[in-house]
Structure formats: C-alpha cells, structure tokens
Amino acid sequence: MKILAVCGFGVGSSMVLKMTLDKVVKELGIDATVENTDIATAKATKADVYFTSHELEESLRTATSQPIYPIKKYMDKDEVKAALEDYLKQKETNN
C-alpha cells in the first residue's frame, strides 16, 4: 500500500504528517510505504490513499478518485490513526 502525505510545498507539514503516519503504520502492523510530497506532485502521483489538510483536499480531489483524508492536527496520532483505520475498513468493505 502506498500512502501520500501532502502539503503545499512538500517539505514541512507533510513531513510531520509522514512521521505520524509512519508511527501509526508501524503500530497497526500494516505493510505500507509512506511518502510526503507537495500538492502539484501529489496530483501526478498514484497512491492508494492521500492524507492532507482541509485546505488542499478539494484541489487534490480534482486529480484523483482515490480516498483523501483531511487531517486537522498532523502530530495527533489518534486523529491520524482513526483516519487510517477508517480507510482500511472502507477498503475491506469494498473487497
């Protein structure tokens, strides 16, 4: 599974979100690769699921039909974990 953490420039907040996602992925024992990137690159990069801010959600939605989870607090492991667990549940339901 490929997970993208997305922010405006791909160097600051997306890195923080990536680090939180890495912790959650490890905690849940998921086989996944987490990468961080900027919004322009994310639009041209295929991933299974995208995590970003509420502000960038709509812009990203125009470029992919894959699930997008807006996150309010990038360092909040509980919020990120709940979003990732929701994605996994939706994925399991659709298979």
Tab-separated table of N, CA and C in Angstrom:
chain	number	residue	atom	x	y	z
A	1	MET	N	0.835	-1.172	0.000
A	1	MET	CA	0.000	0.000	0.000
A	1	MET	C	0.885	1.243	0.000
A	2	LYS	N	0.515	2.204	-0.819
A	2	LYS	CA	1.258	3.459	-0.875
A	2	LYS	C	0.394	4.580	-0.296
A	3	ILE	N	0.953	5.294	0.673
A	3	ILE	CA	0.267	6.396	1.332
A	3	ILE	C	1.049	7.667	1.047
A	4	LEU	N	0.336	8.725	0.634
A	4	LEU	CA	0.981	10.012	0.409
A	4	LEU	C	0.513	11.020	1.453
A	5	ALA	N	1.468	11.693	2.079
A	5	ALA	CA	1.195	12.814	2.972
A	5	ALA	C	1.483	14.081	2.169
A	6	VAL	N	0.491	14.948	2.036
A	6	VAL	CA	0.582	16.067	1.103
A	6	VAL	C	0.413	17.413	1.811
A	7	CYS	N	1.292	18.370	1.452
A	7	CYS	CA	1.114	19.749	1.906
A	7	CYS	C	1.463	20.669	0.734
A	8	GLY	N	1.422	21.950	0.955
A	8	GLY	CA	1.623	22.909	-0.124
A	8	GLY	C	2.975	22.826	-0.799
A	9	PHE	N	4.029	22.716	-0.022
A	9	PHE	CA	5.384	22.705	-0.586
A	9	PHE	C	6.102	21.361	-0.437
A	10	GLY	N	5.550	20.448	0.323
A	10	GLY	CA	6.114	19.108	0.442
A	10	GLY	C	7.345	18.984	1.305
A	11	VAL	N	7.601	19.970	2.135
A	11	VAL	CA	8.815	19.899	2.952
A	11	VAL	C	8.574	20.049	4.460
A	12	GLY	N	7.500	20.694	4.869
A	12	GLY	CA	7.294	20.966	6.285
A	12	GLY	C	6.202	20.122	6.913
A	13	SER	N	4.977	20.559	6.743
A	13	SER	CA	3.876	19.872	7.418
A	13	SER	C	3.655	18.461	6.872
A	14	SER	N	3.914	18.250	5.596
A	14	SER	CA	3.741	16.889	5.073
A	14	SER	C	4.778	15.939	5.680
A	15	MET	N	5.954	16.450	6.015
A	15	MET	CA	6.970	15.616	6.677
A	15	MET	C	6.500	15.249	8.090
A	16	VAL	N	5.909	16.203	8.775
A	16	VAL	CA	5.372	15.927	10.120
A	16	VAL	C	4.264	14.882	10.016
A	17	LEU	N	3.375	15.055	9.043
A	17	LEU	CA	2.284	14.094	8.844
A	17	LEU	C	2.842	12.718	8.470
A	18	LYS	N	3.868	12.682	7.639
A	18	LYS	CA	4.502	11.409	7.264
A	18	LYS	C	5.043	10.693	8.497
A	19	MET	N	5.692	11.451	9.375
A	19	MET	CA	6.256	10.842	10.585
A	19	MET	C	5.154	10.266	11.471
A	20	THR	N	4.036	10.961	11.562
A	20	THR	CA	2.908	10.451	12.347
A	20	THR	C	2.322	9.212	11.672
A	21	LEU	N	2.180	9.272	10.355
A	21	LEU	CA	1.671	8.109	9.621
A	21	LEU	C	2.596	6.915	9.772
A	22	ASP	N	3.903	7.147	9.736
A	22	ASP	CA	4.868	6.049	9.925
A	22	ASP	C	4.644	5.360	11.277
A	23	LYS	N	4.432	6.152	12.314
A	23	LYS	CA	4.188	5.577	13.646
A	23	LYS	C	2.910	4.750	13.661
A	24	VAL	N	1.854	5.267	13.035
A	24	VAL	CA	0.564	4.567	13.016
A	24	VAL	C	0.663	3.282	12.192
A	25	VAL	N	1.336	3.358	11.048
A	25	VAL	CA	1.517	2.178	10.199
A	25	VAL	C	2.246	1.085	10.975
A	26	LYS	N	3.297	1.481	11.689
A	26	LYS	CA	4.063	0.514	12.485
A	26	LYS	C	3.197	-0.062	13.602
A	27	GLU	N	2.449	0.800	14.264
A	27	GLU	CA	1.589	0.361	15.373
A	27	GLU	C	0.510	-0.619	14.899
A	28	LEU	N	-0.042	-0.367	13.717
A	28	LEU	CA	-1.098	-1.229	13.190
A	28	LEU	C	-0.538	-2.457	12.469
A	29	GLY	N	0.777	-2.483	12.242
A	29	GLY	CA	1.404	-3.622	11.575
A	29	GLY	C	1.028	-3.734	10.108
A	30	ILE	N	0.863	-2.603	9.467
A	30	ILE	CA	0.459	-2.572	8.059
A	30	ILE	C	1.696	-2.570	7.173
A	31	ASP	N	1.604	-3.296	6.044
A	31	ASP	CA	2.676	-3.270	5.047
A	31	ASP	C	2.396	-2.086	4.125
A	32	ALA	N	3.048	-0.951	4.391
A	32	ALA	CA	2.777	0.259	3.612
A	32	ALA	C	4.023	1.118	3.493
A	33	THR	N	4.065	1.866	2.410
A	33	THR	CA	5.103	2.867	2.201
A	33	THR	C	4.460	4.234	2.358
A	34	VAL	N	5.060	5.077	3.186
A	34	VAL	CA	4.542	6.428	3.387
A	34	VAL	C	5.548	7.419	2.807
A	35	GLU	N	5.069	8.286	1.926
A	35	GLU	CA	5.914	9.325	1.332
A	35	GLU	C	5.253	10.671	1.542
A	36	ASN	N	6.060	11.722	1.609
A	36	ASN	CA	5.500	13.070	1.674
A	36	ASN	C	5.855	13.830	0.413
A	37	THR	N	4.955	14.721	0.006
A	37	THR	CA	5.177	15.475	-1.225
A	37	THR	C	4.343	16.746	-1.243
A	38	ASP	N	4.578	17.578	-2.247
A	38	ASP	CA	3.799	18.806	-2.433
A	38	ASP	C	2.541	18.511	-3.238
A	39	ILE	N	1.624	19.463	-3.253
A	39	ILE	CA	0.322	19.246	-3.888
A	39	ILE	C	0.445	18.995	-5.392
A	40	ALA	N	1.323	19.716	-6.087
A	40	ALA	CA	1.464	19.536	-7.540
A	40	ALA	C	1.973	18.130	-7.866
A	41	THR	N	2.968	17.669	-7.131
A	41	THR	CA	3.497	16.325	-7.357
A	41	THR	C	2.467	15.268	-6.982
A	42	ALA	N	1.731	15.508	-5.910
A	42	ALA	CA	0.715	14.548	-5.468
A	42	ALA	C	-0.349	14.331	-6.533
A	43	LYS	N	-0.689	15.406	-7.242
A	43	LYS	CA	-1.710	15.289	-8.294
A	43	LYS	C	-1.261	14.363	-9.420
A	44	ALA	N	0.038	14.223	-9.608
A	44	ALA	CA	0.571	13.382	-10.686
A	44	ALA	C	1.118	12.054	-10.171
A	45	THR	N	0.952	11.796	-8.879
A	45	THR	CA	1.496	10.580	-8.276
A	45	THR	C	0.363	9.675	-7.815
A	46	LYS	N	0.427	8.426	-8.237
A	46	LYS	CA	-0.599	7.469	-7.823
A	46	LYS	C	-0.287	6.932	-6.438
A	47	ALA	N	-1.321	6.860	-5.630
A	47	ALA	CA	-1.209	6.279	-4.296
A	47	ALA	C	-2.530	5.601	-3.969
A	48	ASP	N	-2.512	4.764	-2.966
A	48	ASP	CA	-3.744	4.099	-2.541
A	48	ASP	C	-4.622	5.038	-1.729
A	49	VAL	N	-3.984	5.920	-0.971
A	49	VAL	CA	-4.728	6.854	-0.122
A	49	VAL	C	-3.861	8.092	0.120
A	50	TYR	N	-4.540	9.232	0.260
A	50	TYR	CA	-3.858	10.516	0.447
A	50	TYR	C	-4.288	11.127	1.774
A	51	PHE	N	-3.350	11.702	2.476
A	51	PHE	CA	-3.632	12.448	3.702
A	51	PHE	C	-3.127	13.873	3.497
A	52	THR	N	-3.977	14.846	3.809
A	52	THR	CA	-3.607	16.240	3.593
A	52	THR	C	-4.408	17.141	4.520
A	53	SER	N	-4.345	18.437	4.283
A	53	SER	CA	-5.114	19.393	5.083
A	53	SER	C	-6.496	19.579	4.468
A	54	HIS	N	-7.396	20.182	5.229
A	54	HIS	CA	-8.727	20.501	4.700
A	54	HIS	C	-8.614	21.487	3.538
A	55	GLU	N	-7.641	22.402	3.623
A	55	GLU	CA	-7.478	23.429	2.598
A	55	GLU	C	-7.072	22.850	1.238
A	56	LEU	N	-6.328	21.768	1.241
A	56	LEU	CA	-5.844	21.181	-0.019
A	56	LEU	C	-6.712	20.030	-0.515
A	57	GLU	N	-7.661	19.619	0.287
A	57	GLU	CA	-8.479	18.449	-0.051
A	57	GLU	C	-9.158	18.599	-1.417
A	58	GLU	N	-9.844	19.715	-1.648
A	58	GLU	CA	-10.582	19.888	-2.906
A	58	GLU	C	-9.659	19.927	-4.114
A	59	SER	N	-8.543	20.596	-3.976
A	59	SER	CA	-7.584	20.667	-5.076
A	59	SER	C	-7.073	19.276	-5.441
A	60	LEU	N	-6.800	18.484	-4.440
A	60	LEU	CA	-6.314	17.118	-4.670
A	60	LEU	C	-7.422	16.238	-5.239
A	61	ARG	N	-8.645	16.494	-4.809
A	61	ARG	CA	-9.778	15.681	-5.253
A	61	ARG	C	-10.004	15.798	-6.774
A	62	THR	N	-9.598	16.909	-7.362
A	62	THR	CA	-9.766	17.077	-8.809
A	62	THR	C	-8.810	16.190	-9.598
A	63	ALA	N	-7.781	15.650	-8.945
A	63	ALA	CA	-6.751	14.886	-9.652
A	63	ALA	C	-6.794	13.385	-9.384
A	64	THR	N	-7.580	12.949	-8.424
A	64	THR	CA	-7.598	11.518	-8.103
A	64	THR	C	-8.979	11.079	-7.638
A	65	SER	N	-9.267	9.829	-7.880
A	65	SER	CA	-10.517	9.262	-7.376
A	65	SER	C	-10.246	8.404	-6.139
A	66	GLN	N	-8.990	8.355	-5.740
A	66	GLN	CA	-8.618	7.576	-4.556
A	66	GLN	C	-9.061	8.327	-3.294
A	67	PRO	N	-9.215	7.621	-2.171
A	67	PRO	CA	-9.646	8.265	-0.931
A	67	PRO	C	-8.653	9.334	-0.455
A	68	ILE	N	-9.221	10.425	0.055
A	68	ILE	CA	-8.433	11.532	0.599
A	68	ILE	C	-8.936	11.802	2.008
A	69	TYR	N	-8.021	11.830	2.952
A	69	TYR	CA	-8.391	12.093	4.335
A	69	TYR	C	-7.769	13.411	4.786
A	70	PRO	N	-8.615	14.434	5.027
A	70	PRO	CA	-8.093	15.688	5.564
A	70	PRO	C	-7.810	15.537	7.058
A	71	ILE	N	-6.664	16.016	7.472
A	71	ILE	CA	-6.234	15.914	8.870
A	71	ILE	C	-6.076	17.325	9.444
A	72	LYS	N	-6.624	17.544	10.633
A	72	LYS	CA	-6.509	18.862	11.275
A	72	LYS	C	-5.166	19.033	11.968
A	73	LYS	N	-4.800	18.052	12.774
A	73	LYS	CA	-3.570	18.150	13.557
A	73	LYS	C	-2.617	17.038	13.127
A	74	TYR	N	-1.592	17.416	12.378
A	74	TYR	CA	-0.684	16.425	11.786
A	74	TYR	C	0.090	15.610	12.820
A	75	MET	N	0.261	16.164	14.006
A	75	MET	CA	1.009	15.429	15.039
A	75	MET	C	0.098	14.607	15.942
A	76	ASP	N	-1.217	14.682	15.722
A	76	ASP	CA	-2.181	13.962	16.558
A	76	ASP	C	-2.298	12.515	16.071
A	77	LYS	N	-1.586	11.634	16.744
A	77	LYS	CA	-1.560	10.229	16.335
A	77	LYS	C	-2.942	9.597	16.376
A	78	ASP	N	-3.767	10.003	17.326
A	78	ASP	CA	-5.119	9.440	17.434
A	78	ASP	C	-5.979	9.824	16.226
A	79	GLU	N	-5.895	11.088	15.802
A	79	GLU	CA	-6.662	11.532	14.636
A	79	GLU	C	-6.192	10.810	13.378
A	80	VAL	N	-4.886	10.723	13.203
A	80	VAL	CA	-4.336	10.063	12.016
A	80	VAL	C	-4.671	8.568	12.035
A	81	LYS	N	-4.555	7.961	13.200
A	81	LYS	CA	-4.872	6.532	13.321
A	81	LYS	C	-6.334	6.268	12.995
A	82	ALA	N	-7.240	7.114	13.490
A	82	ALA	CA	-8.674	6.943	13.214
A	82	ALA	C	-8.947	7.055	11.720
A	83	ALA	N	-8.285	7.996	11.051
A	83	ALA	CA	-8.475	8.169	9.609
A	83	ALA	C	-7.944	6.951	8.849
A	84	LEU	N	-6.774	6.469	9.230
A	84	LEU	CA	-6.198	5.306	8.545
A	84	LEU	C	-7.032	4.054	8.799
A	85	GLU	N	-7.512	3.901	10.013
A	85	GLU	CA	-8.378	2.749	10.313
A	85	GLU	C	-9.679	2.823	9.515
A	86	ASP	N	-10.213	4.041	9.336
A	86	ASP	CA	-11.413	4.205	8.516
A	86	ASP	C	-11.129	3.783	7.081
A	87	TYR	N	-9.981	4.208	6.548
A	87	TYR	CA	-9.606	3.815	5.193
A	87	TYR	C	-9.512	2.291	5.072
A	88	LEU	N	-8.850	1.660	6.033
A	88	LEU	CA	-8.686	0.201	5.984
A	88	LEU	C	-10.041	-0.506	6.055
A	89	LYS	N	-10.936	0.031	6.858
A	89	LYS	CA	-12.280	-0.544	6.979
A	89	LYS	C	-13.035	-0.400	5.657
A	90	GLN	N	-12.956	0.796	5.038
A	90	GLN	CA	-13.622	1.023	3.751
A	90	GLN	C	-13.039	0.113	2.675
A	91	LYS	N	-11.732	-0.043	2.689
A	91	LYS	CA	-11.054	-0.893	1.708
A	91	LYS	C	-11.498	-2.340	1.856
A	92	GLU	N	-11.592	-2.793	3.092
A	92	GLU	CA	-12.016	-4.172	3.363
A	92	GLU	C	-13.464	-4.387	2.936
A	93	THR	N	-14.312	-3.384	3.161
A	93	THR	CA	-15.719	-3.469	2.792
A	93	THR	C	-15.890	-3.548	1.279
A	94	ASN	N	-15.033	-2.818	0.547
A	94	ASN	CA	-15.137	-2.783	-0.915
A	94	ASN	C	-14.546	-4.014	-1.587
A	95	ASN	N	-13.787	-4.817	-0.857
A	95	ASN	CA	-13.189	-6.033	-1.454
A	95	ASN	C	-14.029	-7.249	-1.198
